mmCIF file of C-alpha atoms in Angstrom:
data_model
loop_
_atom_site.group_PDB
_atom_site.id
_atom_site.type_symbol
_atom_site.label_atom_id
_atom_site.label_comp_id
_atom_site.label_asym_id
_atom_site.label_seq_id
_atom_site.Cartn_x
_atom_site.Cartn_y
_atom_site.Cartn_z
ATOM 1 C CA UNK A 1138 0.000 0.000 0.000
ATOM 2 C CA UNK A 1139 1.317 3.450 -0.937
ATOM 3 C CA UNK A 1140 2.402 5.654 1.956
ATOM 4 C CA UNK A 1141 0.063 8.595 2.691
ATOM 5 C CA UNK A 1142 3.150 10.732 3.457
ATOM 6 C CA UNK A 1143 3.697 13.580 0.974
ATOM 7 C CA UNK A 1144 6.552 16.022 0.561
ATOM 8 C CA UNK A 1145 5.949 19.383 2.253
ATOM 9 C CA UNK A 1146 7.180 21.217 -0.844
ATOM 10 C CA UNK A 1147 4.147 19.996 -2.826
ATOM 11 C CA UNK A 1148 2.048 22.483 -0.814
ATOM 12 C CA UNK A 1149 3.805 25.889 -0.919
ATOM 13 C CA UNK A 1150 1.383 27.579 1.520
ATOM 14 C CA UNK A 1151 1.981 24.969 4.217
ATOM 15 C CA UNK A 1152 5.719 25.093 3.536
ATOM 16 C CA UNK A 1153 5.788 28.872 4.046
ATOM 17 C CA UNK A 1154 3.726 28.586 7.254
ATOM 18 C CA UNK A 1155 6.129 25.997 8.665
ATOM 19 C CA UNK A 1156 9.159 28.007 7.541
ATOM 20 C CA UNK A 1157 7.826 31.127 9.304
ATOM 21 C CA UNK A 1158 7.386 29.203 12.563
ATOM 22 C CA UNK A 1159 10.918 27.840 12.113
ATOM 23 C CA UNK A 1160 12.359 31.349 11.708
ATOM 24 C CA UNK A 1161 10.388 32.644 14.722
ATOM 25 C CA UNK A 1162 11.623 29.829 16.977
ATOM 26 C CA UNK A 1163 15.210 29.542 15.725
ATOM 27 C CA UNK A 1164 18.255 31.787 15.942
ATOM 28 C CA UNK A 1165 19.136 31.118 12.280
ATOM 29 C CA UNK A 1166 18.820 34.691 11.041
ATOM 30 C CA UNK A 1167 20.602 36.058 14.117
ATOM 31 C CA UNK A 1168 23.549 33.707 13.551
ATOM 32 C CA UNK A 1169 23.707 34.694 9.856
ATOM 33 C CA UNK A 1170 23.526 38.379 10.828
ATOM 34 C CA UNK A 1171 26.398 37.853 13.243
ATOM 35 C CA UNK A 1172 28.451 36.305 10.425
ATOM 36 C CA UNK A 1173 27.614 39.245 8.130
ATOM 37 C CA UNK A 1174 28.706 41.696 10.857
ATOM 38 C CA UNK A 1175 31.870 39.927 11.993
ATOM 39 C CA UNK A 1176 33.299 37.761 9.212
ATOM 40 C CA UNK A 1177 31.844 39.046 5.950
ATOM 41 C CA UNK A 1178 33.950 42.250 5.890
ATOM 42 C CA UNK A 1179 37.105 40.075 5.677
ATOM 43 C CA UNK A 1180 35.532 37.842 3.004
ATOM 44 C CA UNK A 1181 34.726 40.826 0.751
ATOM 45 C CA UNK A 1182 37.900 42.777 1.580
ATOM 46 C CA UNK A 1183 39.395 42.515 -1.927
ATOM 47 C CA UNK A 1184 36.485 41.632 -4.267
ATOM 48 C CA UNK A 1185 36.120 45.205 -5.539
ATOM 49 C CA UNK A 1186 39.669 46.552 -5.404
ATOM 50 C CA UNK A 1187 40.151 49.186 -8.094
ATOM 51 C CA UNK A 1188 36.675 48.665 -9.571
ATOM 52 C CA UNK A 1189 34.013 51.286 -10.266
ATOM 53 C CA UNK A 1190 31.310 48.574 -10.499
ATOM 54 C CA UNK A 1191 30.847 45.446 -8.381
ATOM 55 C CA UNK A 1192 28.681 42.639 -9.742
ATOM 56 C CA UNK A 1193 26.816 40.526 -7.169
ATOM 57 C CA UNK A 1194 24.775 37.413 -7.988
ATOM 58 C CA UNK A 1195 22.287 36.155 -5.380
ATOM 59 C CA UNK A 1196 21.126 32.585 -5.986
ATOM 60 C CA UNK A 1197 17.938 31.518 -4.182
ATOM 61 C CA UNK A 1198 17.319 34.842 -2.454
ATOM 62 C CA UNK A 1199 13.881 34.250 -0.963
ATOM 63 C CA UNK A 1200 12.441 37.555 0.230
ATOM 64 C CA UNK A 1201 15.862 39.205 0.327
ATOM 65 C CA UNK A 1202 16.312 39.808 4.056
ATOM 66 C CA UNK A 1203 19.870 38.449 4.191
ATOM 67 C CA UNK A 1204 20.658 39.754 0.693
ATOM 68 C CA UNK A 1205 20.082 43.351 1.741
ATOM 69 C CA UNK A 1206 22.317 42.965 4.778
ATOM 70 C CA UNK A 1207 25.093 41.537 2.603
ATOM 71 C CA UNK A 1208 24.675 44.355 0.065
ATOM 72 C CA UNK A 1209 24.870 46.990 2.803
ATOM 73 C CA UNK A 1210 28.209 45.536 3.945
ATOM 74 C CA UNK A 1211 29.584 45.578 0.383
ATOM 75 C CA UNK A 1212 28.341 49.154 -0.020
ATOM 76 C CA UNK A 1213 30.010 50.173 3.255
ATOM 77 C CA UNK A 1214 33.309 48.572 2.195
ATOM 78 C CA UNK A 1215 33.251 50.216 -1.262
ATOM 79 C CA UNK A 1216 31.476 53.579 -0.844
ATOM 80 C CA UNK A 1217 30.459 55.308 -4.061
ATOM 81 C CA UNK A 1218 30.918 52.195 -6.191
ATOM 82 C CA UNK A 1219 27.952 51.038 -8.310
ATOM 83 C CA UNK A 1220 26.678 47.586 -7.287
ATOM 84 C CA UNK A 1221 24.797 45.532 -9.865
ATOM 85 C CA UNK A 1222 22.815 42.868 -8.010
ATOM 86 C CA UNK A 1223 21.134 40.091 -10.003
ATOM 87 C CA UNK A 1224 18.646 37.985 -8.035
ATOM 88 C CA UNK A 1225 17.715 34.399 -8.945
ATOM 89 C CA UNK A 1226 14.587 33.206 -7.112
ATOM 90 C CA UNK A 1227 11.932 30.819 -8.492
ATOM 91 C CA UNK A 1228 9.065 32.064 -6.282
ATOM 92 C CA UNK A 1229 7.227 35.097 -7.706
ATOM 93 C CA UNK A 1230 5.721 35.716 -4.245
ATOM 94 C CA UNK A 1231 9.173 35.850 -2.633
ATOM 95 C CA UNK A 1232 10.456 38.211 -5.335
ATOM 96 C CA UNK A 1233 7.426 40.443 -4.768
ATOM 97 C CA UNK A 1234 8.250 40.589 -1.036
ATOM 98 C CA UNK A 1235 11.887 41.331 -1.889
ATOM 99 C CA UNK A 1236 10.842 44.236 -4.137
ATOM 100 C CA UNK A 1237 8.687 45.625 -1.311
ATOM 101 C CA UNK A 1238 11.703 45.463 1.026
ATOM 102 C CA UNK A 1239 13.795 47.368 -1.512
ATOM 103 C CA UNK A 1240 11.059 49.999 -1.961
ATOM 104 C CA UNK A 1241 10.952 50.589 1.812
ATOM 105 C CA UNK A 1242 14.734 50.619 2.370
ATOM 106 C CA UNK A 1243 16.519 53.964 2.568
ATOM 107 C CA UNK A 1244 20.184 53.031 2.152
ATOM 108 C CA UNK A 1245 20.342 51.411 -1.280
ATOM 109 C CA UNK A 1246 21.777 54.264 -3.349
ATOM 110 C CA UNK A 1247 24.161 53.005 -6.065
ATOM 111 C CA UNK A 1248 22.605 49.497 -6.000
ATOM 112 C CA UNK A 1249 20.827 48.333 -9.156
ATOM 113 C CA UNK A 1250 18.569 45.276 -8.931
ATOM 114 C CA UNK A 1251 17.655 42.804 -11.656
ATOM 115 C CA UNK A 1252 15.264 39.998 -10.729
ATOM 116 C CA UNK A 1253 15.032 36.611 -12.462
ATOM 117 C CA UNK A 1254 12.038 34.422 -11.571
ATOM 118 C CA UNK A 1255 13.790 31.107 -12.183
ATOM 119 C CA UNK A 1256 15.756 28.316 -10.521
ATOM 120 C CA UNK A 1257 19.542 28.154 -10.531
ATOM 121 C CA UNK A 1258 19.319 25.383 -13.152
ATOM 122 C CA UNK A 1259 17.002 27.465 -15.353
ATOM 123 C CA UNK A 1260 19.392 30.422 -15.076
ATOM 124 C CA UNK A 1261 22.346 28.249 -16.098
ATOM 125 C CA UNK A 1262 20.395 26.746 -19.012
ATOM 126 C CA UNK A 1263 19.306 30.194 -20.222
ATOM 127 C CA UNK A 1264 22.844 31.598 -20.010
ATOM 128 C CA UNK A 1265 24.201 28.608 -21.933
ATOM 129 C CA UNK A 1266 21.474 28.920 -24.580
ATOM 130 C CA UNK A 1267 22.235 32.640 -24.972
ATOM 131 C CA UNK A 1268 25.985 31.840 -24.921
ATOM 132 C CA UNK A 1269 26.481 34.339 -22.083
ATOM 133 C CA UNK A 1270 29.180 34.013 -19.433
ATOM 134 C CA UNK A 1271 28.897 37.113 -17.270
ATOM 135 C CA UNK A 1272 31.497 37.187 -14.487
ATOM 136 C CA UNK A 1273 30.715 38.114 -10.880
ATOM 137 C CA UNK A 1274 32.706 39.609 -8.005
ATOM 138 C CA UNK A 1275 30.555 37.984 -5.337
ATOM 139 C CA UNK A 1276 28.066 35.111 -5.559
ATOM 140 C CA UNK A 1277 26.078 33.813 -2.616
ATOM 141 C CA UNK A 1278 23.851 30.749 -2.271
ATOM 142 C CA UNK A 1279 22.081 30.741 1.090
ATOM 143 C CA UNK A 1280 20.142 27.623 2.105
ATOM 144 C CA UNK A 1281 19.363 26.675 -1.516
ATOM 145 C CA UNK A 1282 21.580 23.755 -2.579
ATOM 146 C CA UNK A 1283 19.017 21.280 -1.189
ATOM 147 C CA UNK A 1284 16.837 21.990 -4.233
ATOM 148 C CA UNK A 1285 19.476 21.208 -6.862
ATOM 149 C CA UNK A 1286 19.539 17.834 -8.644
ATOM 150 C CA UNK A 1287 23.315 17.815 -9.242
ATOM 151 C CA UNK A 1288 25.008 19.693 -6.411
ATOM 152 C CA UNK A 1289 28.660 19.298 -7.573
ATOM 153 C CA UNK A 1290 27.718 20.514 -11.074
ATOM 154 C CA UNK A 1291 25.815 23.513 -9.643
ATOM 155 C CA UNK A 1292 28.757 24.524 -7.440
ATOM 156 C CA UNK A 1293 31.220 24.076 -10.348
ATOM 157 C CA UNK A 1294 29.078 26.177 -12.691
ATOM 158 C CA UNK A 1295 28.683 29.160 -10.349
ATOM 159 C CA UNK A 1296 32.314 28.924 -9.276
ATOM 160 C CA UNK A 1297 33.271 29.206 -12.960
ATOM 161 C CA UNK A 1298 31.525 32.607 -13.084
ATOM 162 C CA UNK A 1299 33.830 34.220 -10.496
ATOM 163 C CA UNK A 1300 36.104 37.130 -11.341
ATOM 164 C CA UNK A 1301 39.806 36.714 -10.477
ATOM 165 C CA UNK A 1302 39.308 38.147 -6.942
ATOM 166 C CA UNK A 1303 35.699 37.029 -6.560
ATOM 167 C CA UNK A 1304 34.216 34.837 -3.826
ATOM 168 C CA UNK A 1305 31.457 32.228 -3.779
ATOM 169 C CA UNK A 1306 29.686 32.005 -0.410
ATOM 170 C CA UNK A 1307 27.496 28.984 0.421
ATOM 171 C CA UNK A 1308 25.430 28.571 3.600
ATOM 172 C CA UNK A 1309 23.924 25.189 4.522
ATOM 173 C CA UNK A 1310 22.948 23.321 7.661
ATOM 174 C CA UNK A 1311 26.086 22.256 9.510
ATOM 175 C CA UNK A 1312 27.500 18.750 9.290
ATOM 176 C CA UNK A 1313 27.644 18.930 13.103
ATOM 177 C CA UNK A 1314 23.963 19.857 13.517
ATOM 178 C CA UNK A 1315 20.886 17.918 14.562
ATOM 179 C CA UNK A 1316 19.812 17.980 10.907
ATOM 180 C CA UNK A 1317 22.789 15.768 10.043
ATOM 181 C CA UNK A 1318 21.881 13.235 12.747
ATOM 182 C CA UNK A 1319 18.172 13.194 11.887
ATOM 183 C CA UNK A 1320 18.505 13.054 8.112
ATOM 184 C CA UNK A 1321 21.395 10.599 7.873
ATOM 185 C CA UNK A 1322 19.385 8.209 10.046
ATOM 186 C CA UNK A 1323 15.815 8.745 8.807
ATOM 187 C CA UNK A 1324 16.039 10.726 5.564
ATOM 188 C CA UNK A 1325 15.196 7.656 3.468
ATOM 189 C CA UNK A 1326 11.855 7.418 5.321
ATOM 190 C CA UNK A 1327 10.800 10.961 4.374
ATOM 191 C CA UNK A 1328 8.853 11.593 1.132
ATOM 192 C CA UNK A 1329 11.257 13.932 -0.652
ATOM 193 C CA UNK A 1330 10.526 12.622 -4.160
ATOM 194 C CA UNK A 1331 12.673 14.666 -6.574
ATOM 195 C CA UNK A 1332 12.027 17.980 -4.882
ATOM 196 C CA UNK A 1333 14.771 18.105 -2.302
ATOM 197 C CA UNK A 1334 18.117 16.512 -1.389
ATOM 198 C CA UNK A 1335 19.708 16.460 2.025
ATOM 199 C CA UNK A 1336 23.146 18.039 1.946
ATOM 200 C CA UNK A 1337 25.098 19.661 4.787
ATOM 201 C CA UNK A 1338 28.325 21.637 5.073
ATOM 202 C CA UNK A 1339 29.949 18.330 6.028
ATOM 203 C CA UNK A 1340 29.366 16.982 2.506
ATOM 204 C CA UNK A 1341 31.070 19.832 0.664
ATOM 205 C CA UNK A 1342 34.797 19.597 1.584
ATOM 206 C CA UNK A 1343 35.196 16.209 -0.112
ATOM 207 C CA UNK A 1344 33.424 17.565 -3.192
ATOM 208 C CA UNK A 1345 35.578 20.719 -3.253
ATOM 209 C CA UNK A 1346 38.827 18.840 -2.543
ATOM 210 C CA UNK A 1347 38.197 16.503 -5.483
ATOM 211 C CA UNK A 1348 37.667 19.574 -7.700
ATOM 212 C CA UNK A 1349 40.903 21.117 -6.373
ATOM 213 C CA UNK A 1350 39.142 24.218 -5.062
ATOM 214 C CA UNK A 1351 40.395 26.417 -2.216
ATOM 215 C CA UNK A 1352 37.884 27.280 0.489
ATOM 216 C CA UNK A 1353 37.341 28.337 4.097
ATOM 217 C CA UNK A 1354 34.813 26.849 6.520
ATOM 218 C CA UNK A 1355 32.947 28.644 9.312
ATOM 219 C CA UNK A 1356 30.528 27.220 11.899
ATOM 220 C CA UNK A 1357 27.530 29.332 12.922
ATOM 221 C CA UNK A 1358 25.914 28.090 16.152
ATOM 222 C CA UNK A 1359 22.114 28.217 16.031
ATOM 223 C CA UNK A 1360 19.301 26.528 17.900
ATOM 224 C CA UNK A 1361 15.590 25.920 17.456
ATOM 225 C CA UNK A 1362 13.050 25.665 20.285
ATOM 226 C CA UNK A 1363 11.091 22.481 19.442
ATOM 227 C CA UNK A 1364 9.366 22.120 22.843
ATOM 228 C CA UNK A 1365 5.944 22.572 21.187
ATOM 229 C CA UNK A 1366 6.602 19.494 18.998
ATOM 230 C CA UNK A 1367 6.010 17.361 22.085
ATOM 231 C CA UNK A 1368 2.669 18.986 22.983
ATOM 232 C CA UNK A 1369 -0.133 16.985 21.388
ATOM 233 C CA UNK A 1370 -2.366 19.086 19.147
ATOM 234 C CA UNK A 1371 -0.064 22.144 19.209
ATOM 235 C CA UNK A 1372 -0.349 23.667 15.728
ATOM 236 C CA UNK A 1373 3.079 25.323 15.755
ATOM 237 C CA UNK A 1374 4.632 22.079 16.961
ATOM 238 C CA UNK A 1375 3.011 20.225 14.064
ATOM 239 C CA UNK A 1376 4.278 22.830 11.589
ATOM 240 C CA UNK A 1377 7.810 22.512 12.995
ATOM 241 C CA UNK A 1378 7.688 18.718 12.632
ATOM 242 C CA UNK A 1379 6.585 19.207 9.019
ATOM 243 C CA UNK A 1380 9.611 21.452 8.466
ATOM 244 C CA UNK A 1381 12.086 19.156 10.220
ATOM 245 C CA UNK A 1382 10.955 16.124 8.180
ATOM 246 C CA UNK A 1383 9.942 17.972 4.959
ATOM 247 C CA UNK A 1384 6.660 16.059 5.275
ATOM 248 C CA UNK A 1385 3.149 17.476 4.832
ATOM 249 C CA UNK A 1386 1.120 16.800 8.019
ATOM 250 C CA UNK A 1387 3.805 14.532 9.464
ATOM 251 C CA UNK A 1388 1.880 14.004 12.711
ATOM 252 C CA UNK A 1389 -1.225 12.797 10.851
ATOM 253 C CA UNK A 1390 0.380 10.812 8.005
ATOM 254 C CA UNK A 1391 3.579 9.213 9.369
ATOM 255 C CA UNK A 1392 3.353 5.539 10.381
ATOM 256 C CA UNK A 1393 3.095 5.310 14.203
ATOM 257 C CA UNK A 1394 6.458 3.530 14.521
ATOM 258 C CA UNK A 1395 8.305 6.159 12.459
ATOM 259 C CA UNK A 1396 6.604 8.978 14.371
ATOM 260 C CA UNK A 1397 7.656 7.357 17.673
ATOM 261 C CA UNK A 1398 11.268 6.952 16.463
ATOM 262 C CA UNK A 1399 11.490 10.566 15.270
ATOM 263 C CA UNK A 1400 10.088 11.957 18.520
ATOM 264 C CA UNK A 1401 12.600 9.855 20.483
ATOM 265 C CA UNK A 1402 15.476 10.905 18.210
ATOM 266 C CA UNK A 1403 14.636 14.599 18.559
ATOM 267 C CA UNK A 1404 15.169 14.399 22.311
ATOM 268 C CA UNK A 1405 18.588 12.736 22.071
ATOM 269 C CA UNK A 1406 21.896 14.654 22.499
ATOM 270 C CA UNK A 1407 22.800 14.043 18.832
ATOM 271 C CA UNK A 1408 19.885 16.274 17.837
ATOM 272 C CA UNK A 1409 18.961 18.472 20.770
ATOM 273 C CA UNK A 1410 19.749 19.795 24.203
ATOM 274 C CA UNK A 1411 17.192 19.821 27.012
ATOM 275 C CA UNK A 1412 17.489 22.901 29.194
ATOM 276 C CA UNK A 1413 15.083 24.287 31.827
ATOM 277 C CA UNK A 1414 12.394 21.887 30.645
ATOM 278 C CA UNK A 1415 12.692 23.065 27.024
ATOM 279 C CA UNK A 1416 14.018 21.115 24.041
ATOM 280 C CA UNK A 1417 16.439 23.000 21.773
ATOM 281 C CA UNK A 1418 17.276 21.400 18.432
ATOM 282 C CA UNK A 1419 20.835 22.021 17.171
ATOM 283 C CA UNK A 1420 20.112 23.974 13.966
ATOM 284 C CA UNK A 1421 23.696 25.194 13.467
ATOM 285 C CA UNK A 1422 24.822 26.352 10.035
ATOM 286 C CA UNK A 1423 27.994 25.887 8.040
ATOM 287 C CA UNK A 1424 29.456 28.593 5.794
ATOM 288 C CA UNK A 1425 31.802 27.727 2.935
ATOM 289 C CA UNK A 1426 33.665 30.539 1.153
ATOM 290 C CA UNK A 1427 35.219 29.344 -2.104
ATOM 291 C CA UNK A 1428 38.095 31.141 -3.835
ATOM 292 C CA UNK A 1429 38.249 31.637 -7.629
#
């Protein structure tokens, strides 16, 4: 009998609801912001030396919250320089939210935006068809490699677009996070279909070493309060479980044995820490900065 479990990504509204709860309950954006404040200035220190224009490519931008913070750092490092920022994002709704953010922001002088409503693969295919090979000073791919069919090929392609002093920045869940423990053990039980692949920062070094690429790794500690996942009937807890397992209505559709195993796993030290009666999932991130 076919499993009633379906991939969360087949229902975009439910995915966005679960993602919002995840962002509210996790320190993901705070840990990324800390990286942008503390480490990014060193990463971008030489990307625009001697240039009057800096070209930035954002791959999988979502609604642009982190993009705008990154752009403000580049603008602060290279005052007066024109920044051309091309955005690749398949969701028209997310691009619309990004455009609203830009319209409301006050510190974006000298930044020119071009939006492309397409996936990274569609962008690559279009560029190849048009025989275009535009080079970029900075490319970032934040939490998007999970949706690529051929991850090594995607990384190689965008790396090939770097200028001589450019940088490619990738952010993924950490290979030392609870995601790694949960997905390496139970990922084959989740209904991903062809929509999503589990990959962490722990998978990339081998890939990059075999391609002979130079890179730096950073760990960004982050945690997610999943206490509500253990409260029966709690809507936010159910949405978080959907997000953690990429499964639509996990609580209602998962076989009882799998549900029991997942709930047990989420309490274990490999995934979470229990403190003051609350359960905090290790949602740490890994940052990989790749040289030209």
